[in-house]
Amino acid sequence: MGRAGTGTGGAAVAVAVAGPLLLLLLLARPPPGAAGDSQKGDVRLVSEQFSQSPQKLSFYSWYGSARLFHFRVPPDAVLLRWLLQVSWGSSPTCTNVEITVYFRYGAPPVINPLGTSFPANTSVQPSFFIKMLQSNASVNISHPAPGDWFVVAHLPPSSQKIEVKDFVPTCAYVFQPDMLVVRVVEVSVLEPDVPLPQNLLSHPSYLKIFVPKYTQELRLELQGCVSNGSLGCPVRLTVGSATLPSNFQKVLTCTGPTQACRLLLPSPPWDRWLQVTAKSLAGPHVSVAFSAVAALTACRVWNMNVQPLLPSSLNQSCNISTGLMSPSPSYQDQGRNSRLGNGPFCLMSYAVTREDVDVVSVRFRPLDRVLVLVQSDTPSVMQLYLNTGMDSGGSLTISLWANQSLITKNSWVVACVNAASPFLSFNTSLNCTTAFFQGYPLFLSASSREANLIIPYPETDTWYLSLQLVCPESPEECVEAVVFVESALSLVPCLHDCGPYGQCLLLRRHGYLYAGCSCKAGLPRSRGNSWEVWASTHCPAPQFYHACDQPGEAVLCILNYDTLQYCDFLGSGVSMWVTILCMARLKAALKYVLYLLGTLVFAMSLQLDRRGAWNTMGPCLFAFVVMVTMWVYRCGHRRQCYPTSWQRWVFYLLPGISMATVALAIYTSMMTSDNYYYTHSIWHMLLAGSAAFLLPPRDKHTEPWACSKKLTCHYQICKNHREELYTVT
């Protein structure tokens, strides 16, 4: 079975789990849900299929271990269906596991399988997801929004047990999503203020209207609605497109006897087509006729970057310490009483400069000024262009500051951050909700003059920051009030570069780039106490590495974490290599060559994959073979067991071998995330202790050439104890 997660927000989403036979039936039959059986025989609909190469799933440990798929839904789509397929091997280690699949429109999903905390002032929406317990599943979405859609899949979080690579058999789980789209090829265009006659029988009507920039309000109305010649309007009107995880589609059901049925949309999405679907609610073979009318209310814009803030001839007062410029009363009157055409100004527009710094790194600055003027009757709006298709892989950060002396006790500066269109209805509501988007609110007051907001993975769109001064308790105080607000707006790959104990990594899926944080130190595996800190930092080889690899804040990193880890792994491997070769008692020249050669081999292999078990065990096994070969050679050459002393075997070799065996068992099978600091410290101590027992005794101090036997012919037999050479002098 499959389970759908939270965050649908009312979207028309259907989730099903399909076996192989049912999957073929799904591909063969007409799409359900979006238009029901009425789609059968509708020549206006065409279907398209999109696929991507499969990816091998991983157990979740950080965002980079999840697999991301990027799709583009074409315009005028009425149904989107994902077919999800998972395959795995036939080995006994391969069993059914729970696979979590996330869906999101406009940007990669923000997920948190480990339940960790986000930075302060971070706004995270619930993710829409399903859990797959079988090999196939499908997800249907009616009237999907055109543009970027993202799918992310991963296996359950990694187990607490720390498994050594290449020692434990693994199973490969391969995931592949296919996207099926049903779209309309014949769509009626609804012109503003022009009635469009429609007649519904068995098929729905597909309409669309273009919403230009600076549209303040959209009104849709069904006029002259009759059903089989009698009054009544059994019509369901669906406006807008479905998005995930949140969905703000508007559904208007007209069932009353009245001839008019209307829907009012404040701040509709600007500069795009808006999809409208009308479906008959009458019975079969019942005709419903009506005329669709759309009316747009244009917004009068005061462009603050074209007309100067203050004429040079007017008197001005400047605050030198803060750089704020106080407007004169004449400017306040001009801003409040000026008209363009027949309506008042509905917003003050501040042009914003976009500066591309690096990959997924952008700075936004108001053009020609640092401060933004905020007043009570007209919102101030800034546009942030995040629509390049590569901006959704970072984090949008917004910081606002207001001069505390200019904000009274009963006044607030309210800011709303929205995508597609700005929030303009400050005088009626402060919920920051536009027609199809729930915005992010920020508040500045006399007691809190700074506000911050972090939006991870913002949707690909044009974003708007709108600000207005409000006085809920005494509106008359805001009539003459003006506040200057300073802003810092940027798109960054990772907030604060993931902190001092994390690293920001740039991930890639085909041509799409996105960033993620990976913890490299200070991991919250468990709360460290003084014994853990002592145990993990008082071993000779890994002292500096484990001083950096600590939980919480008790961390000391004298070098880059990756460098310290590499040195720790290299030191452990080389120490085992040298210890075993010392036990072989090779000739000095050969021994030093092998020392150097082994160090180079370890350095290269650990650079390729430092967590591969055979990268360490392979050279050590070779050294062990060399040692056994030399011991067997000496046993045959001397015709007695080597080493010759039973004390050496009992008091040194057997204890050393036992300690090394226990250390290897702990390293391969006993380490978990909870006991890591204890077991890893014991591993290092056992390894160091075994080296102390296994290293051969130091040679007694002798002369390089010892002549111990004198012959009768006045010659001597001399032996070089270091090279085991003989000569006759």
XYZ file of C-alpha atoms in Angstrom:
729
model
C 0.000 0.000 0.000
C 1.010 3.650 -0.160
C 0.422 6.496 2.246
C 0.225 10.183 1.398
C 1.846 12.707 3.706
C 0.760 16.122 4.912
C 0.843 19.386 3.054
C -1.607 18.841 0.197
C -3.450 22.038 1.063
C -6.571 20.898 -0.710
C -4.889 19.896 -3.945
C -6.672 17.446 -6.179
C -4.195 14.647 -5.593
C -4.875 10.946 -5.925
C -2.429 8.297 -4.756
C -2.604 4.671 -5.755
C -0.381 1.637 -5.615
C -0.324 -0.520 -8.702
C 0.912 -3.963 -9.473
C 2.374 -4.728 -12.912
C -0.989 -5.643 -14.465
C -2.770 -2.639 -13.005
C 0.068 -0.422 -14.196
C -0.526 -1.521 -17.791
C -4.219 -0.800 -17.402
C -3.430 2.685 -16.137
C -1.338 3.376 -19.204
C -4.043 2.093 -21.530
C -7.166 3.742 -20.160
C -8.161 7.437 -20.369
C -7.010 9.599 -17.439
C -9.409 9.781 -14.490
C -10.019 12.451 -11.920
C -9.427 15.704 -13.781
C -12.432 15.574 -16.040
C -13.898 12.194 -15.233
C -15.454 10.059 -17.918
C -16.217 13.170 -19.951
C -12.687 13.068 -21.325
C -13.457 9.981 -23.363
C -13.548 10.958 -27.003
C -12.436 14.548 -26.367
C -10.262 15.343 -29.383
C -8.960 18.505 -27.708
C -6.779 16.444 -25.352
C -3.381 14.940 -26.120
C -1.107 12.920 -23.857
C 2.652 13.117 -23.535
C 5.145 11.071 -21.550
C 8.440 12.195 -20.020
C 11.043 9.980 -18.401
C 14.427 10.301 -16.739
C 17.235 7.853 -16.155
C 16.823 5.790 -12.961
C 18.923 6.443 -9.890
C 20.151 4.184 -7.110
C 18.579 5.098 -3.777
C 20.539 5.567 -0.565
C 19.653 5.458 3.098
C 19.034 9.019 4.236
C 21.767 10.804 6.164
C 21.692 14.306 4.623
C 20.043 16.005 1.640
C 22.738 14.802 -0.740
C 21.791 11.178 -0.034
C 18.286 11.793 -1.456
C 17.820 11.414 -5.209
C 16.319 14.383 -7.064
C 14.414 14.363 -10.363
C 13.542 17.537 -12.271
C 10.570 17.700 -14.670
C 8.926 20.471 -16.667
C 5.149 20.407 -17.084
C 3.961 22.031 -20.340
C 1.275 24.755 -20.364
C -2.442 23.952 -20.558
C -2.075 20.623 -18.731
C -5.249 19.248 -17.170
C -3.802 16.083 -15.625
C -0.389 15.095 -14.344
C 0.363 11.499 -13.428
C 3.596 10.169 -11.973
C 4.291 6.475 -12.358
C 6.787 5.446 -9.685
C 8.753 2.234 -10.073
C 11.268 0.631 -7.720
C 13.387 -2.406 -8.536
C 15.913 -4.310 -6.468
C 18.081 -7.396 -6.697
C 17.182 -10.976 -5.879
C 19.777 -11.611 -3.185
C 18.619 -12.584 0.333
C 19.693 -9.186 1.650
C 17.121 -7.446 -0.589
C 13.796 -7.027 1.197
C 10.860 -4.653 0.920
C 11.737 -1.322 2.482
C 9.723 1.849 2.935
C 10.660 4.401 0.288
C 9.651 8.021 0.821
C 8.886 10.115 -2.252
C 8.361 13.908 -2.061
C 6.753 16.203 -4.636
C 6.979 19.974 -4.978
C 6.248 22.620 -7.554
C 8.780 25.316 -8.396
C 11.707 24.168 -6.239
C 13.203 21.063 -4.611
C 11.211 19.805 -1.601
C 12.369 20.891 1.835
C 12.520 17.645 3.815
C 13.557 16.723 7.334
C 13.513 12.938 7.869
C 15.933 13.189 10.809
C 13.796 15.706 12.699
C 16.615 18.224 13.079
C 16.014 21.904 13.757
C 16.246 24.683 11.181
C 17.958 28.029 11.869
C 15.938 30.731 13.559
C 13.543 32.733 11.352
C 13.419 29.922 8.770
C 10.028 29.364 7.173
C 9.461 25.730 6.184
C 6.223 24.444 4.709
C 5.070 20.868 5.313
C 6.128 18.573 2.516
C 3.769 16.488 0.444
C 5.016 12.927 0.271
C 3.976 9.327 -0.116
C 5.524 6.191 1.344
C 5.926 3.307 -1.070
C 5.709 -0.190 0.359
C 5.472 -1.946 -3.002
C 7.350 -1.763 -6.268
C 4.871 0.487 -8.131
C 2.730 3.484 -7.274
C 1.072 6.392 -9.062
C 0.179 9.961 -8.133
C -2.427 12.007 -10.027
C -2.739 15.807 -9.888
C -5.567 17.639 -11.627
C -4.833 20.954 -13.369
C -1.098 21.043 -12.516
C 0.776 24.328 -12.683
C 3.088 24.636 -15.699
C 6.801 24.872 -15.083
C 9.308 23.115 -12.842
C 8.261 20.108 -10.746
C 10.636 18.196 -8.509
C 10.544 14.646 -7.159
C 12.853 13.488 -4.347
C 13.148 9.893 -3.118
C 15.203 8.174 -0.432
C 15.362 5.064 1.701
C 14.722 5.255 5.482
C 17.293 7.102 7.616
C 20.551 5.280 8.142
C 20.602 2.781 10.989
C 22.443 3.516 14.204
C 24.942 0.776 13.446
C 28.087 1.995 11.707
C 28.770 -0.565 9.001
C 32.162 -0.912 7.379
C 32.037 -0.581 3.658
C 32.730 -3.792 1.668
C 32.236 -5.958 4.779
C 28.423 -5.981 4.799
C 26.414 -7.208 1.790
C 24.290 -4.445 0.316
C 21.200 -4.311 -1.870
C 20.715 -1.834 -4.684
C 17.281 -0.155 -4.834
C 16.735 1.639 -8.143
C 14.013 4.286 -8.458
C 12.548 5.692 -11.659
C 9.632 8.124 -12.038
C 7.811 8.602 -15.329
C 5.592 11.632 -15.926
C 2.425 11.405 -18.014
C 0.732 14.674 -18.961
C -2.663 15.249 -20.536
C -2.953 18.743 -21.981
C -5.447 20.749 -24.012
C -4.577 21.783 -27.557
C -7.670 23.956 -28.058
C -8.173 26.560 -25.339
C -10.538 29.508 -25.608
C -8.968 32.862 -24.768
C -11.029 35.017 -22.433
C -10.542 38.698 -23.287
C -11.112 41.297 -20.536
C -14.632 42.763 -20.520
C -15.649 40.657 -23.544
C -18.368 38.048 -22.874
C -17.416 34.606 -24.165
C -20.435 32.332 -24.797
C -20.034 28.733 -23.650
C -22.201 25.648 -23.959
C -21.526 22.642 -21.721
C -22.842 19.201 -22.469
C -20.559 16.230 -21.880
C -17.140 17.876 -22.097
C -15.784 20.687 -19.910
C -14.788 24.064 -21.305
C -11.140 25.074 -21.082
C -10.489 28.812 -20.917
C -7.538 31.008 -20.124
C -6.998 34.689 -19.488
C -3.757 36.625 -19.523
C -3.144 38.661 -16.355
C -0.807 41.578 -17.159
C 1.611 43.115 -14.741
C 0.235 45.547 -12.153
C -3.210 43.919 -12.019
C -4.795 44.699 -8.693
C -7.906 42.566 -8.951
C -9.517 39.981 -11.237
C -13.250 39.358 -11.324
C -14.702 36.315 -13.099
C -18.426 36.118 -13.699
C -20.831 33.714 -15.363
C -23.742 35.622 -16.874
C -27.001 34.496 -18.421
C -26.597 30.956 -17.153
C -29.437 28.611 -18.136
C -29.816 24.846 -18.008
C -32.067 23.245 -20.653
C -33.794 26.572 -21.141
C -34.565 27.181 -17.444
C -32.843 29.415 -14.933
C -30.058 27.828 -12.939
C -26.324 27.453 -13.190
C -25.124 23.930 -12.309
C -21.508 24.733 -13.153
C -18.252 24.151 -11.270
C -15.599 26.728 -12.118
C -11.963 25.826 -11.319
C -9.566 28.773 -11.493
C -5.815 28.506 -11.296
C -3.418 25.573 -11.251
C -2.596 23.018 -8.584
C 0.740 23.214 -6.802
C 2.383 21.174 -4.068
C 2.864 21.167 -1.114
C 0.321 24.016 -0.809
C -2.522 24.547 -3.227
C -4.661 27.666 -3.575
C -6.854 26.701 -6.500
C -10.190 28.489 -6.433
C -13.289 26.360 -7.013
C -16.604 28.139 -7.528
C -19.745 26.032 -7.546
C -22.783 27.738 -9.035
C -25.973 25.879 -8.183
C -28.467 28.597 -7.283
C -31.292 29.860 -9.438
C -29.565 33.192 -10.050
C -28.290 33.991 -13.501
C -24.984 35.513 -12.291
C -22.176 33.765 -10.438
C -18.922 35.573 -9.752
C -15.483 35.084 -8.191
C -13.211 37.906 -6.960
C -9.427 37.364 -6.927
C -7.258 40.039 -5.257
C -3.630 40.240 -6.429
C -3.732 37.517 -9.104
C -0.390 36.253 -10.442
C 1.124 38.830 -12.796
C 2.355 38.477 -16.348
C 1.049 34.959 -17.042
C -1.890 32.964 -18.302
C -4.505 31.909 -15.778
C -6.260 28.614 -16.425
C -10.049 28.381 -16.031
C -12.078 25.166 -16.357
C -15.877 25.085 -16.413
C -17.595 21.744 -15.891
C -21.301 20.975 -15.933
C -22.873 19.588 -12.765
C -26.108 18.729 -14.525
C -26.996 15.209 -15.459
C -26.001 13.471 -18.674
C -27.255 14.979 -21.898
C -28.259 18.193 -20.099
C -27.085 21.381 -21.792
C -25.831 24.352 -19.761
C -25.263 27.700 -21.511
C -23.633 30.823 -20.099
C -21.301 33.688 -20.940
C -17.950 34.025 -19.172
C -16.790 37.575 -18.436
C -13.463 38.646 -16.965
C -12.765 42.131 -15.597
C -9.307 43.389 -14.613
C -8.654 46.266 -12.229
C -5.382 47.953 -13.132
C -2.986 49.168 -10.474
C -1.619 52.730 -10.607
C 2.108 52.596 -9.943
C 4.280 55.358 -8.490
C 7.787 54.607 -9.716
C 10.112 55.868 -6.994
C 13.240 55.406 -9.118
C 12.048 57.660 -11.939
C 10.815 60.642 -9.983
C 13.285 61.928 -7.375
C 12.442 61.403 -3.751
C 12.830 65.095 -2.958
C 13.115 68.031 -5.386
C 16.407 69.804 -4.982
C 14.642 73.115 -4.468
C 12.744 71.920 -1.399
C 14.024 72.257 2.117
C 15.429 69.041 3.485
C 16.532 67.871 6.915
C 19.159 65.180 7.168
C 20.113 62.961 10.068
C 23.870 62.752 9.664
C 24.309 59.828 12.078
C 21.862 57.550 10.272
C 21.830 58.957 6.765
C 18.023 59.251 6.771
C 16.390 62.009 4.757
C 13.149 63.426 6.132
C 10.594 64.268 3.429
C 8.946 67.610 3.456
C 5.167 67.990 3.813
C 4.889 68.870 0.151
C 6.167 65.420 -0.817
C 3.765 63.744 1.572
C 0.863 65.615 0.002
C 2.134 64.770 -3.452
C 2.332 61.053 -2.656
C -1.138 60.959 -1.134
C -3.144 63.131 -3.487
C -1.616 62.484 -6.921
C -3.640 60.480 -9.441
C -2.843 58.748 -12.668
C -5.936 58.667 -14.791
C -9.006 58.080 -12.640
C -7.566 56.085 -9.729
C -5.145 56.559 -6.851
C -1.731 54.996 -6.681
C -1.921 51.460 -5.338
C 1.817 50.932 -4.801
C 5.178 52.676 -4.792
C 7.586 50.643 -6.906
C 11.299 50.522 -6.081
C 13.501 49.110 -8.832
C 15.964 46.518 -7.598
C 19.351 45.643 -9.073
C 20.184 41.955 -9.327
C 23.884 41.171 -8.931
C 24.928 37.590 -9.721
C 27.835 36.773 -7.409
C 28.362 33.057 -8.002
C 26.439 29.861 -8.606
C 23.169 30.066 -6.640
C 24.449 33.319 -5.123
C 22.707 36.647 -5.844
C 22.523 40.061 -4.171
C 19.572 42.439 -4.552
C 19.914 46.169 -3.941
C 17.390 48.983 -4.372
C 18.433 51.097 -7.336
C 20.029 54.492 -6.531
C 19.185 54.294 -2.844
C 19.695 52.248 0.293
C 16.552 53.157 2.228
C 12.944 52.473 1.289
C 10.239 54.949 2.252
C 7.242 53.338 3.958
C 3.974 55.123 4.675
C 0.446 54.217 5.680
C -1.750 54.645 2.600
C 0.309 53.019 -0.169
C 2.479 49.903 0.061
C 6.106 50.100 -1.042
C 7.031 47.180 -3.316
C 10.372 45.712 -4.442
C 10.696 43.002 -7.102
C 13.168 40.138 -6.681
C 13.763 38.248 -9.907
C 14.293 34.571 -9.045
C 13.047 33.230 -12.356
C 16.230 32.127 -14.120
C 15.520 28.459 -13.416
C 18.725 28.134 -11.365
C 17.704 30.254 -8.349
C 15.532 27.678 -6.596
C 18.505 25.662 -5.352
C 19.583 28.132 -2.647
C 18.070 30.048 0.272
C 16.421 33.464 0.027
C 17.410 35.644 2.987
C 15.643 38.892 3.850
C 16.671 41.278 6.619
C 14.896 44.557 7.426
C 15.893 47.388 9.769
C 13.885 50.451 10.729
C 14.923 53.614 12.563
C 13.466 53.168 16.021
C 12.919 56.894 16.497
C 10.565 57.038 13.501
C 8.246 54.246 14.682
C 5.726 55.238 17.325
C 4.528 52.987 20.099
C 1.238 52.177 18.360
C 2.569 51.753 14.804
C 4.042 48.790 12.955
C 5.783 48.285 9.682
C 4.294 45.158 8.130
C 6.168 43.423 5.323
C 4.932 40.581 3.140
C 7.063 38.358 0.927
C 5.084 36.780 -1.916
C 5.705 35.022 -5.207
C 3.972 35.850 -8.513
C 2.279 39.051 -7.250
C 2.652 41.415 -4.260
C 0.320 41.653 -1.322
C -1.457 45.036 -1.500
C -4.431 44.739 0.891
C -2.792 46.008 4.082
C -5.790 48.192 4.878
C -8.152 45.202 5.104
C -5.955 42.318 6.255
C -2.440 41.477 7.396
C -2.394 37.797 6.436
C -0.154 38.343 3.361
C -2.408 36.104 1.244
C -2.752 36.811 -2.460
C -5.029 35.030 -4.914
C -2.885 31.897 -5.183
C -0.073 32.253 -2.660
C 0.314 32.400 1.104
C 2.983 35.001 1.792
C 5.524 35.288 4.604
C 4.892 38.137 7.088
C 7.514 40.290 8.825
C 6.899 42.937 11.504
C 8.922 45.953 12.641
C 7.975 47.937 15.719
C 9.455 50.275 18.289
C 10.407 47.312 20.476
C 11.634 45.128 17.613
C 13.296 47.194 14.903
C 14.844 44.253 13.031
C 13.177 41.355 11.241
C 14.710 38.408 9.392
C 13.335 35.721 7.117
C 14.947 32.674 5.511
C 13.163 30.767 2.741
C 15.011 27.569 1.761
C 14.616 26.569 -1.880
C 12.347 29.438 -3.025
C 10.050 28.744 -5.953
C 11.176 29.773 -9.419
C 9.238 32.999 -9.934
C 9.337 36.763 -9.506
C 9.121 37.499 -5.785
C 7.801 40.696 -4.227
C 8.551 42.422 -0.940
C 5.762 44.831 0.004
C 5.846 47.088 3.081
C 3.304 49.404 4.663
C 2.930 51.331 7.906
C -0.140 50.363 9.957
C -1.607 51.694 13.196
C -4.227 49.154 14.371
C -5.240 51.011 17.541
C -5.164 54.611 16.315
C -5.084 54.936 12.505
C -4.866 58.723 12.717
C -1.293 58.459 14.057
C -0.131 56.978 10.744
C -1.609 59.666 8.503
C 1.459 61.899 8.568
C 4.006 59.232 9.611
C 6.848 58.106 7.372
C 9.394 55.395 8.168
C 12.605 54.589 6.322
C 13.513 50.906 6.137
C 16.883 49.457 5.218
C 16.975 46.032 3.597
C 19.509 43.277 2.905
C 18.225 40.854 0.262
C 20.240 37.946 -1.073
C 20.155 34.420 -2.378
C 22.838 32.202 -0.850
C 23.702 28.528 -1.429
C 23.787 27.766 2.299
C 23.006 29.972 5.253
C 26.227 31.071 7.007
C 28.052 28.430 4.920
C 26.439 25.725 7.080
C 28.126 27.004 10.254
C 31.629 26.345 11.583
C 31.129 22.554 11.772
C 29.370 21.964 8.452
C 30.233 22.253 4.807
C 28.135 23.620 1.963
C 28.133 21.271 -0.996
C 26.861 22.013 -4.482
C 24.819 19.121 -5.874
C 23.936 18.497 -9.501
C 21.220 16.599 -11.326
C 21.885 16.837 -15.062
C 22.033 20.616 -15.664
C 20.274 21.645 -12.448
C 22.389 22.802 -9.487
C 21.272 22.982 -5.857
C 23.065 23.285 -2.525
C 22.920 21.295 0.692
C 24.591 21.249 4.095
C 26.581 18.269 5.327
C 27.638 18.111 8.974
C 31.337 17.415 9.287
C 31.720 18.058 13.035
C 29.546 18.829 16.022
C 27.116 16.061 15.081
C 24.187 15.733 17.515
C 24.591 11.972 17.873
C 24.488 12.177 21.649
C 25.215 14.691 24.334
C 28.919 14.676 25.045
C 30.135 14.505 28.598
C 33.609 14.974 29.923
C 34.496 11.265 29.661
C 33.523 11.140 25.990
C 35.609 14.190 25.206
C 38.572 12.767 27.114
C 38.221 9.318 25.584
C 38.018 10.545 22.037
C 40.922 12.993 22.243
C 43.528 11.159 24.336
C 44.662 8.581 21.770
C 48.003 9.511 20.116
C 47.160 9.103 16.409
C 43.652 10.593 16.107
C 43.982 13.270 18.779
C 43.468 16.320 16.583
C 40.869 14.653 14.384
C 38.657 13.604 17.286
C 39.050 16.961 18.958
C 37.264 18.281 15.878
C 34.799 15.359 15.585
C 32.782 16.109 18.718
C 29.053 16.494 19.417
C 27.555 19.857 20.268
C 29.830 22.848 20.799
C 32.880 21.173 22.407
C 34.847 21.187 19.169
C 38.434 22.172 18.390
C 39.452 22.082 14.717
C 43.039 23.198 14.134
C 42.747 22.312 10.423
C 40.036 21.581 7.907
C 37.885 18.660 9.078
C 38.444 16.701 5.872
C 42.208 17.128 6.203
C 42.174 15.923 9.815
C 40.063 12.896 8.896
C 42.389 11.999 6.032
C 45.438 12.250 8.294
C 43.743 10.068 10.927
C 42.884 7.342 8.418
C 46.336 7.530 6.830
C 48.086 7.364 10.200
C 46.063 4.334 11.312
C 46.718 2.446 8.083
C 50.431 3.235 7.905
C 50.925 2.311 11.580
C 49.497 -1.178 10.911
C 51.629 -1.504 7.766
C 54.846 -0.551 9.568
C 54.081 -2.759 12.592
C 53.574 -5.889 10.490
C 56.685 -5.231 8.382
C 58.744 -4.686 11.538
C 57.611 -8.110 12.747
C 58.893 -9.599 9.465
C 62.503 -8.557 10.351
C 63.424 -7.683 6.774
C 66.785 -6.372 5.664
C 67.107 -2.653 6.247
C 67.179 -1.593 2.589
C 64.124 -3.672 1.619
C 62.299 -2.664 4.774
C 62.670 1.056 4.163
C 61.622 0.701 0.529
C 58.457 -1.114 1.597
C 57.790 1.525 4.252
C 57.845 4.271 1.640
C 55.987 2.264 -0.998
C 53.222 1.295 1.439
C 52.765 4.885 2.578
C 52.307 6.010 -1.024
C 49.813 3.205 -1.689
C 47.815 4.128 1.420
C 47.832 7.811 0.467
C 46.482 7.107 -3.022
C 43.893 4.513 -2.016
C 42.507 6.609 0.836
C 42.266 9.598 -1.461
C 40.114 7.533 -3.825
C 37.861 6.115 -1.093
C 38.914 6.437 2.497
C 35.939 4.450 3.782
C 36.553 1.398 1.639
C 37.604 -1.467 3.881
C 39.913 -3.060 1.327
C 41.792 0.185 0.828
C 43.199 -0.424 4.307
C 42.959 -4.187 4.642
C 44.524 -4.926 1.236
C 47.984 -3.494 1.987
C 47.857 -4.926 5.512
C 47.133 -8.423 4.174
C 50.057 -8.071 1.776
C 52.317 -7.102 4.686
C 50.973 -10.065 6.673
C 51.837 -12.428 3.791
C 55.359 -10.972 3.702
C 55.708 -11.498 7.463
C 54.473 -15.119 7.345
C 56.767 -15.852 4.410
C 59.795 -14.530 6.292
C 58.874 -16.451 9.430
C 58.446 -19.689 7.486
C 61.769 -19.068 5.758
C 63.527 -18.578 9.065
C 61.889 -21.667 10.529
C 63.237 -23.751 7.644
C 66.641 -22.069 7.641
C 67.179 -22.445 11.400
C 65.261 -25.718 11.663
C 63.293 -24.478 14.638
C 60.157 -22.455 15.274
C 60.424 -18.707 14.851
C 60.351 -16.780 17.120
C 62.337 -19.280 19.067
C 61.435 -18.166 22.609
C 58.192 -19.444 24.121
C 58.160 -16.369 26.378
C 57.975 -14.233 23.259
C 54.883 -16.126 22.130
C 53.119 -16.168 25.473
C 53.855 -12.718 26.799
C 53.985 -10.688 23.586
C 52.659 -12.256 20.397
C 49.494 -13.900 21.714
C 48.371 -10.819 23.745
C 49.122 -8.564 20.778
C 47.212 -10.777 18.343
C 44.283 -10.989 20.774
C 44.112 -7.214 21.152
C 44.272 -6.708 17.371
C 41.490 -9.280 16.864
C 39.225 -7.606 19.427
C 39.948 -4.201 17.872
C 39.019 -5.514 14.428
C 35.788 -7.043 15.767
C 34.811 -3.752 17.413
C 35.606 -1.806 14.248
C 33.582 -4.043 11.947
C 30.548 -5.052 14.003
C 30.067 -3.179 17.283
C 30.158 0.524 16.448
C 26.900 2.486 16.490
C 26.130 6.185 16.410
C 25.347 6.193 20.123
C 28.466 4.339 21.343
C 30.791 5.709 18.679
C 32.946 7.730 21.055
C 33.427 4.802 23.433
C 33.977 2.035 20.883
C 36.140 4.118 18.561
C 38.343 5.169 21.462
C 38.661 1.550 22.602
C 39.534 0.598 19.016
C 42.396 3.075 18.931
C 43.690 2.022 22.356
C 43.592 -1.672 21.462
C 45.348 -0.962 18.177
C 48.078 1.017 19.912
C 48.424 -1.660 22.605
C 48.692 -4.461 20.056
C 51.450 -2.563 18.250
C 53.386 -2.259 21.502
C 53.164 -6.032 22.055
C 53.803 -7.101 18.468
C 56.794 -4.914 17.650
C 59.981 -7.002 17.833
C 62.537 -6.244 20.556
C 65.262 -3.786 19.783
C 68.584 -5.320 18.716
C 71.319 -5.251 21.301
C 74.008 -2.705 20.647
C 76.808 -4.382 18.707
C 79.441 -3.273 16.330
C 78.468 -3.490 12.667
C 81.219 -6.134 12.132
C 81.846 -8.562 14.995
C 84.834 -10.902 14.670
C 84.188 -13.569 17.251
C 86.124 -16.578 15.942
C 89.842 -16.688 15.140
C 91.156 -19.443 12.858
C 94.496 -21.255 13.285
C 95.754 -19.738 10.060
C 95.527 -16.248 11.568
C 92.237 -15.479 9.766
C 89.034 -14.354 11.510
C 85.365 -14.993 10.744
C 83.442 -11.674 11.028
C 79.688 -11.211 10.819
C 77.637 -8.113 10.083
C 74.702 -8.422 12.486
C 72.688 -5.724 10.727
C 72.870 -7.274 7.253
C 73.522 -10.944 8.224
C 76.669 -11.007 6.036
C 79.834 -12.943 6.663
C 83.450 -12.315 5.664
C 86.837 -13.824 6.346
C 89.692 -11.529 7.257
